[in-house]
């Protein structure tokens, strides 16, 4: 124990000497660096000011639109819409509806926000806006347009440049969105038959039905090519039952007949061929193995 005490005394002496030595060196050397010290202090202050200025101009700064009147906010949002700045106009219209929920522009702001977000390809926000409008304004005179717009948002027929380059169409995509769009267009046609949006909704419904039928034929073809003849027959029957007027029925009957043949069901295969020839007397699918008539897009009214 005495040894430990002596060691602590020595340590204290060494520490005191070191502090005195450091203080002496600092006092001797402080004078030559005095100008540089002021320089570094000034530089530090400038950097701090720049950082504070950057923070003030960022998200922490209050947006000028927060203090705009209702009419100015609507005017600015409309200007952004006309200029094609859809992301900005969507935010403005949404802010207008939030700040003035009972104002004269509230309903129009909701539906305009949905349109802007749709054009900005922000589908989720567009659907939230249009669903809120439909829920709150069932008596609105623009309700037909609201359902039509919802159909457009979920229709999503824009496949992009890659889809156009590869020849992809709606039938090769997830059918869930197409079915949701179909229901929206169906609402327009059934509830608002005199609406100016009804004819286009009907054309889009036909296109969606044909695309869904085509999607099932693609699956049936896939099963058949891999030797799953029972699965291909079942999927072909699904097309014939659910989409009896779709162009894809032609190939569905062909796949069904060939699947029955592969399964050894000769009578069923012959019966299917008779039905096929009755409905498609000019078809060459049994000779070529594929349909010659290509599916038209919903807007190609000249290709009936």
PDB file of C-alpha atoms in Angstrom:
ATOM      1  CA  UNK A   1       0.000   0.000   0.000  1.00  0.00           C
ATOM      2  CA  UNK A   2       2.824   2.566   0.785  1.00  0.00           C
ATOM      3  CA  UNK A   3       4.155   1.823  -2.705  1.00  0.00           C
ATOM      4  CA  UNK A   4       0.874   2.739  -4.313  1.00  0.00           C
ATOM      5  CA  UNK A   5       0.794   5.979  -2.371  1.00  0.00           C
ATOM      6  CA  UNK A   6       4.283   6.929  -3.521  1.00  0.00           C
ATOM      7  CA  UNK A   7       3.301   6.213  -7.116  1.00  0.00           C
ATOM      8  CA  UNK A   8       0.305   8.523  -6.881  1.00  0.00           C
ATOM      9  CA  UNK A   9       2.483  11.317  -5.515  1.00  0.00           C
ATOM     10  CA  UNK A  10       4.969  10.924  -8.368  1.00  0.00           C
ATOM     11  CA  UNK A  11       2.106  10.965 -10.885  1.00  0.00           C
ATOM     12  CA  UNK A  12       0.783  14.231  -9.411  1.00  0.00           C
ATOM     13  CA  UNK A  13       4.195  15.817  -9.610  1.00  0.00           C
ATOM     14  CA  UNK A  14       4.633  14.781 -13.254  1.00  0.00           C
ATOM     15  CA  UNK A  15       1.153  16.089 -14.147  1.00  0.00           C
ATOM     16  CA  UNK A  16       1.804  19.471 -12.503  1.00  0.00           C
ATOM     17  CA  UNK A  17       5.117  19.804 -14.301  1.00  0.00           C
ATOM     18  CA  UNK A  18       3.514  18.945 -17.639  1.00  0.00           C
ATOM     19  CA  UNK A  19       0.825  21.565 -17.187  1.00  0.00           C
ATOM     20  CA  UNK A  20       3.361  24.242 -16.330  1.00  0.00           C
ATOM     21  CA  UNK A  21       5.466  23.276 -19.349  1.00  0.00           C
ATOM     22  CA  UNK A  22       2.462  23.387 -21.669  1.00  0.00           C
ATOM     23  CA  UNK A  23       1.370  26.724 -20.314  1.00  0.00           C
ATOM     24  CA  UNK A  24       4.837  28.136 -20.762  1.00  0.00           C
ATOM     25  CA  UNK A  25       5.048  26.961 -24.392  1.00  0.00           C
ATOM     26  CA  UNK A  26       1.602  28.338 -25.216  1.00  0.00           C
ATOM     27  CA  UNK A  27       2.492  31.714 -23.723  1.00  0.00           C
ATOM     28  CA  UNK A  28       5.710  31.849 -25.691  1.00  0.00           C
ATOM     29  CA  UNK A  29       4.135  30.802 -28.995  1.00  0.00           C
ATOM     30  CA  UNK A  30       0.799  32.616 -28.815  1.00  0.00           C
ATOM     31  CA  UNK A  31       1.980  35.931 -30.177  1.00  0.00           C
ATOM     32  CA  UNK A  32       3.169  34.761 -33.645  1.00  0.00           C
ATOM     33  CA  UNK A  33      -0.238  33.062 -34.408  1.00  0.00           C
ATOM     34  CA  UNK A  34      -2.521  35.865 -33.290  1.00  0.00           C
ATOM     35  CA  UNK A  35      -3.373  37.074 -36.890  1.00  0.00           C
ATOM     36  CA  UNK A  36      -4.183  33.517 -38.001  1.00  0.00           C
ATOM     37  CA  UNK A  37      -6.406  33.033 -34.995  1.00  0.00           C
ATOM     38  CA  UNK A  38      -8.571  35.984 -36.075  1.00  0.00           C
ATOM     39  CA  UNK A  39      -8.648  34.610 -39.609  1.00  0.00           C
ATOM     40  CA  UNK A  40      -9.907  31.213 -38.486  1.00  0.00           C
ATOM     41  CA  UNK A  41     -12.508  32.823 -36.217  1.00  0.00           C
ATOM     42  CA  UNK A  42     -13.779  34.902 -39.131  1.00  0.00           C
ATOM     43  CA  UNK A  43     -13.861  31.868 -41.435  1.00  0.00           C
ATOM     44  CA  UNK A  44     -15.824  29.922 -38.833  1.00  0.00           C
ATOM     45  CA  UNK A  45     -18.379  32.708 -38.548  1.00  0.00           C
ATOM     46  CA  UNK A  46     -18.824  32.853 -42.328  1.00  0.00           C
ATOM     47  CA  UNK A  47     -19.380  29.092 -42.521  1.00  0.00           C
ATOM     48  CA  UNK A  48     -21.922  29.270 -39.706  1.00  0.00           C
ATOM     49  CA  UNK A  49     -23.819  32.030 -41.506  1.00  0.00           C
ATOM     50  CA  UNK A  50     -23.856  30.018 -44.747  1.00  0.00           C
ATOM     51  CA  UNK A  51     -25.191  26.947 -42.952  1.00  0.00           C
ATOM     52  CA  UNK A  52     -27.911  28.954 -41.236  1.00  0.00           C
ATOM     53  CA  UNK A  53     -28.868  30.570 -44.533  1.00  0.00           C
ATOM     54  CA  UNK A  54     -29.083  27.156 -46.217  1.00  0.00           C
ATOM     55  CA  UNK A  55     -31.307  25.827 -43.470  1.00  0.00           C
ATOM     56  CA  UNK A  56     -33.591  28.842 -43.733  1.00  0.00           C
ATOM     57  CA  UNK A  57     -34.037  28.257 -47.475  1.00  0.00           C
ATOM     58  CA  UNK A  58     -34.746  24.541 -47.045  1.00  0.00           C
ATOM     59  CA  UNK A  59     -37.743  22.621 -45.814  1.00  0.00           C
ATOM     60  CA  UNK A  60     -37.726  24.468 -42.524  1.00  0.00           C
ATOM     61  CA  UNK A  61     -38.737  27.716 -44.163  1.00  0.00           C
ATOM     62  CA  UNK A  62     -42.428  28.507 -44.262  1.00  0.00           C
ATOM     63  CA  UNK A  63     -43.845  28.206 -47.765  1.00  0.00           C
ATOM     64  CA  UNK A  64     -45.292  31.451 -49.133  1.00  0.00           C
ATOM     65  CA  UNK A  65     -48.385  29.536 -50.235  1.00  0.00           C
ATOM     66  CA  UNK A  66     -49.243  28.913 -46.582  1.00  0.00           C
ATOM     67  CA  UNK A  67     -50.395  32.516 -46.255  1.00  0.00           C
ATOM     68  CA  UNK A  68     -52.079  32.868 -49.651  1.00  0.00           C
ATOM     69  CA  UNK A  69     -55.770  33.586 -49.781  1.00  0.00           C
ATOM     70  CA  UNK A  70     -58.169  30.973 -51.141  1.00  0.00           C
ATOM     71  CA  UNK A  71     -58.615  32.748 -54.458  1.00  0.00           C
ATOM     72  CA  UNK A  72     -54.898  33.270 -54.959  1.00  0.00           C
ATOM     73  CA  UNK A  73     -54.100  29.659 -54.110  1.00  0.00           C
ATOM     74  CA  UNK A  74     -56.682  28.491 -56.646  1.00  0.00           C
ATOM     75  CA  UNK A  75     -55.335  30.913 -59.251  1.00  0.00           C
ATOM     76  CA  UNK A  76     -51.732  29.801 -58.718  1.00  0.00           C
ATOM     77  CA  UNK A  77     -52.726  26.124 -58.853  1.00  0.00           C
ATOM     78  CA  UNK A  78     -54.647  26.708 -62.078  1.00  0.00           C
ATOM     79  CA  UNK A  79     -51.664  28.498 -63.603  1.00  0.00           C
ATOM     80  CA  UNK A  80     -49.429  25.534 -62.732  1.00  0.00           C
ATOM     81  CA  UNK A  81     -51.992  23.206 -64.306  1.00  0.00           C
ATOM     82  CA  UNK A  82     -52.056  25.240 -67.516  1.00  0.00           C
ATOM     83  CA  UNK A  83     -48.253  25.354 -67.571  1.00  0.00           C
ATOM     84  CA  UNK A  84     -48.026  21.574 -67.284  1.00  0.00           C
ATOM     85  CA  UNK A  85     -46.367  21.637 -63.852  1.00  0.00           C
ATOM     86  CA  UNK A  86     -48.587  18.807 -62.640  1.00  0.00           C
ATOM     87  CA  UNK A  87     -46.680  17.897 -59.493  1.00  0.00           C
ATOM     88  CA  UNK A  88     -46.840  21.489 -58.243  1.00  0.00           C
ATOM     89  CA  UNK A  89     -50.481  22.053 -59.162  1.00  0.00           C
ATOM     90  CA  UNK A  90     -51.424  18.819 -57.388  1.00  0.00           C
ATOM     91  CA  UNK A  91     -49.816  20.046 -54.173  1.00  0.00           C
ATOM     92  CA  UNK A  92     -51.456  23.469 -54.489  1.00  0.00           C
ATOM     93  CA  UNK A  93     -54.918  22.055 -55.078  1.00  0.00           C
ATOM     94  CA  UNK A  94     -54.474  19.609 -52.219  1.00  0.00           C
ATOM     95  CA  UNK A  95     -53.366  22.435 -49.927  1.00  0.00           C
ATOM     96  CA  UNK A  96     -56.354  24.510 -51.019  1.00  0.00           C
ATOM     97  CA  UNK A  97     -58.776  21.750 -50.129  1.00  0.00           C
ATOM     98  CA  UNK A  98     -57.065  21.193 -46.768  1.00  0.00           C
ATOM     99  CA  UNK A  99     -57.004  24.861 -45.761  1.00  0.00           C
ATOM    100  CA  UNK A 100     -60.464  25.783 -47.068  1.00  0.00           C
ATOM    101  CA  UNK A 101     -62.531  22.553 -46.874  1.00  0.00           C
ATOM    102  CA  UNK A 102     -65.832  24.445 -47.008  1.00  0.00           C
ATOM    103  CA  UNK A 103     -64.815  27.089 -49.527  1.00  0.00           C
ATOM    104  CA  UNK A 104     -66.298  27.537 -53.007  1.00  0.00           C
ATOM    105  CA  UNK A 105     -63.240  25.940 -54.644  1.00  0.00           C
ATOM    106  CA  UNK A 106     -63.046  22.878 -52.373  1.00  0.00           C
ATOM    107  CA  UNK A 107     -64.790  20.320 -54.606  1.00  0.00           C
ATOM    108  CA  UNK A 108     -63.026  21.468 -57.747  1.00  0.00           C
ATOM    109  CA  UNK A 109     -59.702  21.461 -55.917  1.00  0.00           C
ATOM    110  CA  UNK A 110     -60.138  17.819 -54.919  1.00  0.00           C
ATOM    111  CA  UNK A 111     -60.874  16.590 -58.411  1.00  0.00           C
ATOM    112  CA  UNK A 112     -58.198  18.844 -59.933  1.00  0.00           C
ATOM    113  CA  UNK A 113     -55.646  17.479 -57.470  1.00  0.00           C
ATOM    114  CA  UNK A 114     -56.479  13.941 -58.600  1.00  0.00           C
ATOM    115  CA  UNK A 115     -56.072  14.933 -62.242  1.00  0.00           C
ATOM    116  CA  UNK A 116     -52.744  16.699 -61.609  1.00  0.00           C
ATOM    117  CA  UNK A 117     -51.302  13.776 -59.657  1.00  0.00           C
ATOM    118  CA  UNK A 118     -52.437  11.383 -62.393  1.00  0.00           C
ATOM    119  CA  UNK A 119     -50.708  13.468 -65.062  1.00  0.00           C
ATOM    120  CA  UNK A 120     -47.611  13.634 -62.833  1.00  0.00           C
ATOM    121  CA  UNK A 121     -47.701   9.788 -62.716  1.00  0.00           C
ATOM    122  CA  UNK A 122     -48.202   9.825 -58.954  1.00  0.00           C
ATOM    123  CA  UNK A 123     -50.899   7.159 -59.072  1.00  0.00           C
ATOM    124  CA  UNK A 124     -51.234   6.523 -55.353  1.00  0.00           C
ATOM    125  CA  UNK A 125     -51.865  10.171 -54.515  1.00  0.00           C
ATOM    126  CA  UNK A 126     -54.231  10.497 -57.460  1.00  0.00           C
ATOM    127  CA  UNK A 127     -56.324   7.562 -56.248  1.00  0.00           C
ATOM    128  CA  UNK A 128     -56.434   8.918 -52.701  1.00  0.00           C
ATOM    129  CA  UNK A 129     -57.715  12.269 -53.980  1.00  0.00           C
ATOM    130  CA  UNK A 130     -60.339  10.848 -56.345  1.00  0.00           C
ATOM    131  CA  UNK A 131     -61.599   8.286 -53.822  1.00  0.00           C
ATOM    132  CA  UNK A 132     -62.040  11.050 -51.258  1.00  0.00           C
ATOM    133  CA  UNK A 133     -63.998  13.103 -53.768  1.00  0.00           C
ATOM    134  CA  UNK A 134     -66.292  10.200 -54.661  1.00  0.00           C
ATOM    135  CA  UNK A 135     -66.907   9.397 -51.009  1.00  0.00           C
ATOM    136  CA  UNK A 136     -67.724  12.970 -50.003  1.00  0.00           C
ATOM    137  CA  UNK A 137     -69.613  14.197 -53.072  1.00  0.00           C
ATOM    138  CA  UNK A 138     -72.050  11.553 -54.264  1.00  0.00           C
ATOM    139  CA  UNK A 139     -74.455  14.308 -55.278  1.00  0.00           C
ATOM    140  CA  UNK A 140     -71.924  16.282 -57.296  1.00  0.00           C
ATOM    141  CA  UNK A 141     -72.809  17.102 -60.916  1.00  0.00           C
ATOM    142  CA  UNK A 142     -69.249  16.080 -61.849  1.00  0.00           C
ATOM    143  CA  UNK A 143     -69.525  12.623 -60.288  1.00  0.00           C
ATOM    144  CA  UNK A 144     -69.571  10.987 -63.729  1.00  0.00           C
ATOM    145  CA  UNK A 145     -66.233  12.601 -64.517  1.00  0.00           C
ATOM    146  CA  UNK A 146     -64.884  11.495 -61.125  1.00  0.00           C
ATOM    147  CA  UNK A 147     -65.593   7.827 -61.903  1.00  0.00           C
ATOM    148  CA  UNK A 148     -64.248   8.282 -65.400  1.00  0.00           C
ATOM    149  CA  UNK A 149     -61.045   9.836 -64.040  1.00  0.00           C
ATOM    150  CA  UNK A 150     -60.670   6.997 -61.550  1.00  0.00           C
ATOM    151  CA  UNK A 151     -60.913   4.582 -64.456  1.00  0.00           C
ATOM    152  CA  UNK A 152     -58.206   6.495 -66.305  1.00  0.00           C
ATOM    153  CA  UNK A 153     -55.939   6.475 -63.266  1.00  0.00           C
ATOM    154  CA  UNK A 154     -56.189   2.701 -62.847  1.00  0.00           C
ATOM    155  CA  UNK A 155     -56.431   1.958 -66.588  1.00  0.00           C
ATOM    156  CA  UNK A 156     -52.701   2.630 -67.014  1.00  0.00           C
ATOM    157  CA  UNK A 157     -52.467   1.871 -70.711  1.00  0.00           C
ATOM    158  CA  UNK A 158     -49.174   3.768 -71.011  1.00  0.00           C
ATOM    159  CA  UNK A 159     -46.613   0.989 -71.411  1.00  0.00           C
ATOM    160  CA  UNK A 160     -43.708   3.357 -71.982  1.00  0.00           C
ATOM    161  CA  UNK A 161     -41.239   3.317 -74.830  1.00  0.00           C
ATOM    162  CA  UNK A 162     -39.973  -0.158 -73.926  1.00  0.00           C
ATOM    163  CA  UNK A 163     -43.461  -1.645 -74.032  1.00  0.00           C
ATOM    164  CA  UNK A 164     -44.123  -0.056 -77.403  1.00  0.00           C
ATOM    165  CA  UNK A 165     -40.761  -1.228 -78.720  1.00  0.00           C
ATOM    166  CA  UNK A 166     -41.340  -4.836 -77.654  1.00  0.00           C
ATOM    167  CA  UNK A 167     -44.985  -4.857 -78.738  1.00  0.00           C
ATOM    168  CA  UNK A 168     -46.288  -5.407 -75.226  1.00  0.00           C
ATOM    169  CA  UNK A 169     -49.948  -4.695 -74.543  1.00  0.00           C
ATOM    170  CA  UNK A 170     -52.284  -4.554 -71.579  1.00  0.00           C
ATOM    171  CA  UNK A 171     -52.904  -8.304 -71.640  1.00  0.00           C
ATOM    172  CA  UNK A 172     -49.314  -8.945 -70.553  1.00  0.00           C
ATOM    173  CA  UNK A 173     -49.633  -6.895 -67.385  1.00  0.00           C
ATOM    174  CA  UNK A 174     -51.171  -7.488 -63.957  1.00  0.00           C
ATOM    175  CA  UNK A 175     -54.940  -7.760 -64.604  1.00  0.00           C
ATOM    176  CA  UNK A 176     -55.910  -6.389 -61.173  1.00  0.00           C
ATOM    177  CA  UNK A 177     -55.635  -2.739 -62.208  1.00  0.00           C
ATOM    178  CA  UNK A 178     -57.489  -3.464 -65.463  1.00  0.00           C
ATOM    179  CA  UNK A 179     -60.396  -5.008 -63.545  1.00  0.00           C
ATOM    180  CA  UNK A 180     -60.570  -2.004 -61.201  1.00  0.00           C
ATOM    181  CA  UNK A 181     -60.589   0.347 -64.191  1.00  0.00           C
ATOM    182  CA  UNK A 182     -63.356  -1.733 -65.790  1.00  0.00           C
ATOM    183  CA  UNK A 183     -65.567  -1.291 -62.717  1.00  0.00           C
ATOM    184  CA  UNK A 184     -65.073   2.499 -62.772  1.00  0.00           C
ATOM    185  CA  UNK A 185     -65.921   2.753 -66.471  1.00  0.00           C
ATOM    186  CA  UNK A 186     -68.865   0.424 -65.939  1.00  0.00           C
ATOM    187  CA  UNK A 187     -70.212   2.802 -63.282  1.00  0.00           C
ATOM    188  CA  UNK A 188     -70.060   5.669 -65.766  1.00  0.00           C
ATOM    189  CA  UNK A 189     -71.906   3.696 -68.439  1.00  0.00           C
ATOM    190  CA  UNK A 190     -74.605   2.308 -66.128  1.00  0.00           C
ATOM    191  CA  UNK A 191     -75.233   5.243 -63.785  1.00  0.00           C
ATOM    192  CA  UNK A 192     -74.638   8.046 -66.267  1.00  0.00           C
ATOM    193  CA  UNK A 193     -75.642   6.700 -69.706  1.00  0.00           C
ATOM    194  CA  UNK A 194     -76.086  10.232 -71.088  1.00  0.00           C
ATOM    195  CA  UNK A 195     -72.718  11.432 -69.870  1.00  0.00           C
ATOM    196  CA  UNK A 196     -70.267  12.678 -72.477  1.00  0.00           C
ATOM    197  CA  UNK A 197     -67.754  10.274 -70.928  1.00  0.00           C
ATOM    198  CA  UNK A 198     -69.982   7.207 -71.435  1.00  0.00           C
ATOM    199  CA  UNK A 199     -68.996   6.399 -75.072  1.00  0.00           C
ATOM    200  CA  UNK A 200     -65.274   6.480 -74.331  1.00  0.00           C
ATOM    201  CA  UNK A 201     -65.835   4.486 -71.131  1.00  0.00           C
ATOM    202  CA  UNK A 202     -67.648   1.832 -73.161  1.00  0.00           C
ATOM    203  CA  UNK A 203     -64.784   1.600 -75.660  1.00  0.00           C
ATOM    204  CA  UNK A 204     -62.292   1.215 -72.838  1.00  0.00           C
ATOM    205  CA  UNK A 205     -64.453  -1.470 -71.233  1.00  0.00           C
ATOM    206  CA  UNK A 206     -64.423  -3.463 -74.459  1.00  0.00           C
ATOM    207  CA  UNK A 207     -60.675  -3.118 -74.726  1.00  0.00           C
ATOM    208  CA  UNK A 208     -60.169  -4.229 -71.113  1.00  0.00           C
ATOM    209  CA  UNK A 209     -62.410  -7.271 -71.599  1.00  0.00           C
ATOM    210  CA  UNK A 210     -60.508  -8.247 -74.727  1.00  0.00           C
ATOM    211  CA  UNK A 211     -57.204  -7.757 -72.917  1.00  0.00           C
ATOM    212  CA  UNK A 212     -58.283  -9.896 -69.965  1.00  0.00           C
ATOM    213  CA  UNK A 213     -59.389 -12.617 -72.369  1.00  0.00           C
ATOM    214  CA  UNK A 214     -56.073 -12.364 -74.176  1.00  0.00           C
ATOM    215  CA  UNK A 215     -54.225 -12.691 -70.862  1.00  0.00           C
ATOM    216  CA  UNK A 216     -56.006 -15.968 -70.119  1.00  0.00           C
ATOM    217  CA  UNK A 217     -55.283 -17.247 -73.627  1.00  0.00           C
ATOM    218  CA  UNK A 218     -51.588 -16.486 -73.080  1.00  0.00           C
ATOM    219  CA  UNK A 219     -51.713 -18.653 -69.946  1.00  0.00           C
ATOM    220  CA  UNK A 220     -53.578 -21.435 -71.773  1.00  0.00           C
ATOM    221  CA  UNK A 221     -51.010 -21.317 -74.580  1.00  0.00           C
ATOM    222  CA  UNK A 222     -48.190 -21.495 -72.018  1.00  0.00           C
ATOM    223  CA  UNK A 223     -49.699 -24.615 -70.415  1.00  0.00           C
ATOM    224  CA  UNK A 224     -50.274 -26.279 -73.784  1.00  0.00           C
ATOM    225  CA  UNK A 225     -46.723 -25.680 -74.996  1.00  0.00           C
ATOM    226  CA  UNK A 226     -45.378 -27.325 -71.835  1.00  0.00           C
ATOM    227  CA  UNK A 227     -47.598 -30.364 -72.075  1.00  0.00           C
ATOM    228  CA  UNK A 228     -50.009 -29.430 -69.261  1.00  0.00           C
ATOM    229  CA  UNK A 229     -53.019 -30.207 -71.446  1.00  0.00           C
ATOM    230  CA  UNK A 230     -55.606 -30.435 -68.679  1.00  0.00           C
ATOM    231  CA  UNK A 231     -54.584 -27.013 -67.356  1.00  0.00           C
ATOM    232  CA  UNK A 232     -54.627 -25.507 -70.852  1.00  0.00           C
ATOM    233  CA  UNK A 233     -58.107 -26.928 -71.491  1.00  0.00           C
ATOM    234  CA  UNK A 234     -59.440 -25.501 -68.229  1.00  0.00           C
ATOM    235  CA  UNK A 235     -58.022 -22.040 -68.931  1.00  0.00           C
ATOM    236  CA  UNK A 236     -59.368 -22.082 -72.511  1.00  0.00           C
ATOM    237  CA  UNK A 237     -62.824 -23.000 -71.180  1.00  0.00           C
ATOM    238  CA  UNK A 238     -62.576 -20.023 -68.804  1.00  0.00           C
ATOM    239  CA  UNK A 239     -62.047 -17.656 -71.729  1.00  0.00           C
ATOM    240  CA  UNK A 240     -64.981 -19.109 -73.688  1.00  0.00           C
ATOM    241  CA  UNK A 241     -67.281 -18.895 -70.652  1.00  0.00           C
ATOM    242  CA  UNK A 242     -66.356 -15.418 -69.351  1.00  0.00           C
ATOM    243  CA  UNK A 243     -65.425 -13.557 -72.546  1.00  0.00           C
ATOM    244  CA  UNK A 244     -67.625 -15.135 -75.198  1.00  0.00           C
ATOM    245  CA  UNK A 245     -67.461 -12.084 -77.510  1.00  0.00           C
ATOM    246  CA  UNK A 246     -63.748 -11.391 -77.248  1.00  0.00           C
ATOM    247  CA  UNK A 247     -61.499 -12.013 -80.286  1.00  0.00           C
ATOM    248  CA  UNK A 248     -59.355 -14.280 -78.103  1.00  0.00           C
ATOM    249  CA  UNK A 249     -62.158 -16.883 -78.106  1.00  0.00           C
ATOM    250  CA  UNK A 250     -60.935 -17.972 -81.545  1.00  0.00           C
ATOM    251  CA  UNK A 251     -57.598 -19.141 -80.181  1.00  0.00           C
ATOM    252  CA  UNK A 252     -59.211 -20.415 -76.973  1.00  0.00           C
ATOM    253  CA  UNK A 253     -61.371 -22.839 -78.994  1.00  0.00           C
ATOM    254  CA  UNK A 254     -58.311 -23.903 -80.957  1.00  0.00           C
ATOM    255  CA  UNK A 255     -56.309 -24.600 -77.786  1.00  0.00           C
ATOM    256  CA  UNK A 256     -59.274 -26.425 -76.252  1.00  0.00           C
ATOM    257  CA  UNK A 257     -59.666 -28.689 -79.273  1.00  0.00           C
ATOM    258  CA  UNK A 258     -55.931 -29.458 -79.400  1.00  0.00           C
ATOM    259  CA  UNK A 259     -55.815 -30.076 -75.637  1.00  0.00           C
ATOM    260  CA  UNK A 260     -58.697 -32.542 -75.859  1.00  0.00           C
ATOM    261  CA  UNK A 261     -56.897 -34.259 -78.714  1.00  0.00           C
ATOM    262  CA  UNK A 262     -53.704 -34.599 -76.663  1.00  0.00           C
ATOM    263  CA  UNK A 263     -55.701 -35.937 -73.726  1.00  0.00           C
ATOM    264  CA  UNK A 264     -57.255 -38.606 -75.949  1.00  0.00           C
ATOM    265  CA  UNK A 265     -60.751 -37.104 -75.721  1.00  0.00           C
ATOM    266  CA  UNK A 266     -61.510 -37.474 -79.417  1.00  0.00           C
ATOM    267  CA  UNK A 267     -65.248 -36.833 -79.261  1.00  0.00           C
ATOM    268  CA  UNK A 268     -64.824 -33.617 -77.255  1.00  0.00           C
ATOM    269  CA  UNK A 269     -62.121 -32.466 -79.634  1.00  0.00           C
ATOM    270  CA  UNK A 270     -64.333 -33.034 -82.672  1.00  0.00           C
ATOM    271  CA  UNK A 271     -67.264 -31.240 -81.014  1.00  0.00           C
ATOM    272  CA  UNK A 272     -65.051 -28.248 -80.238  1.00  0.00           C
ATOM    273  CA  UNK A 273     -63.834 -28.116 -83.827  1.00  0.00           C
ATOM    274  CA  UNK A 274     -67.436 -28.061 -85.084  1.00  0.00           C
ATOM    275  CA  UNK A 275     -68.240 -25.146 -82.766  1.00  0.00           C
ATOM    276  CA  UNK A 276     -65.075 -23.429 -83.929  1.00  0.00           C
ATOM    277  CA  UNK A 277     -65.916 -23.727 -87.637  1.00  0.00           C
ATOM    278  CA  UNK A 278     -69.448 -22.517 -86.988  1.00  0.00           C
ATOM    279  CA  UNK A 279     -68.219 -19.325 -85.311  1.00  0.00           C
ATOM    280  CA  UNK A 280     -65.015 -18.721 -87.283  1.00  0.00           C
ATOM    281  CA  UNK A 281     -65.573 -20.195 -90.769  1.00  0.00           C
ATOM    282  CA  UNK A 282     -62.770 -18.145 -92.373  1.00  0.00           C
ATOM    283  CA  UNK A 283     -60.175 -18.729 -89.686  1.00  0.00           C
ATOM    284  CA  UNK A 284     -56.821 -20.251 -90.632  1.00  0.00           C
ATOM    285  CA  UNK A 285     -55.698 -20.913 -87.086  1.00  0.00           C
ATOM    286  CA  UNK A 286     -55.718 -24.708 -87.489  1.00  0.00           C
ATOM    287  CA  UNK A 287     -53.391 -24.337 -90.467  1.00  0.00           C
ATOM    288  CA  UNK A 288     -51.095 -21.630 -89.069  1.00  0.00           C
ATOM    289  CA  UNK A 289     -51.383 -22.241 -85.336  1.00  0.00           C
ATOM    290  CA  UNK A 290     -52.114 -18.589 -84.571  1.00  0.00           C
ATOM    291  CA  UNK A 291     -54.672 -15.889 -85.198  1.00  0.00           C
ATOM    292  CA  UNK A 292     -53.998 -13.643 -88.156  1.00  0.00           C
ATOM    293  CA  UNK A 293     -56.133 -10.738 -86.927  1.00  0.00           C
ATOM    294  CA  UNK A 294     -54.321  -8.591 -84.379  1.00  0.00           C
ATOM    295  CA  UNK A 295     -56.077  -7.122 -81.391  1.00  0.00           C
ATOM    296  CA  UNK A 296     -56.902  -3.463 -81.775  1.00  0.00           C
ATOM    297  CA  UNK A 297     -56.185  -0.922 -79.080  1.00  0.00           C
ATOM    298  CA  UNK A 298     -59.134   0.801 -77.428  1.00  0.00           C
ATOM    299  CA  UNK A 299     -58.639   3.991 -79.435  1.00  0.00           C
ATOM    300  CA  UNK A 300     -58.297   2.291 -82.846  1.00  0.00           C
ATOM    301  CA  UNK A 301     -61.940   2.694 -83.802  1.00  0.00           C
ATOM    302  CA  UNK A 302     -61.108   2.158 -87.473  1.00  0.00           C
ATOM    303  CA  UNK A 303     -59.928  -1.414 -86.787  1.00  0.00           C
ATOM    304  CA  UNK A 304     -63.187  -3.132 -85.885  1.00  0.00           C
TER     305      UNK A 304
END
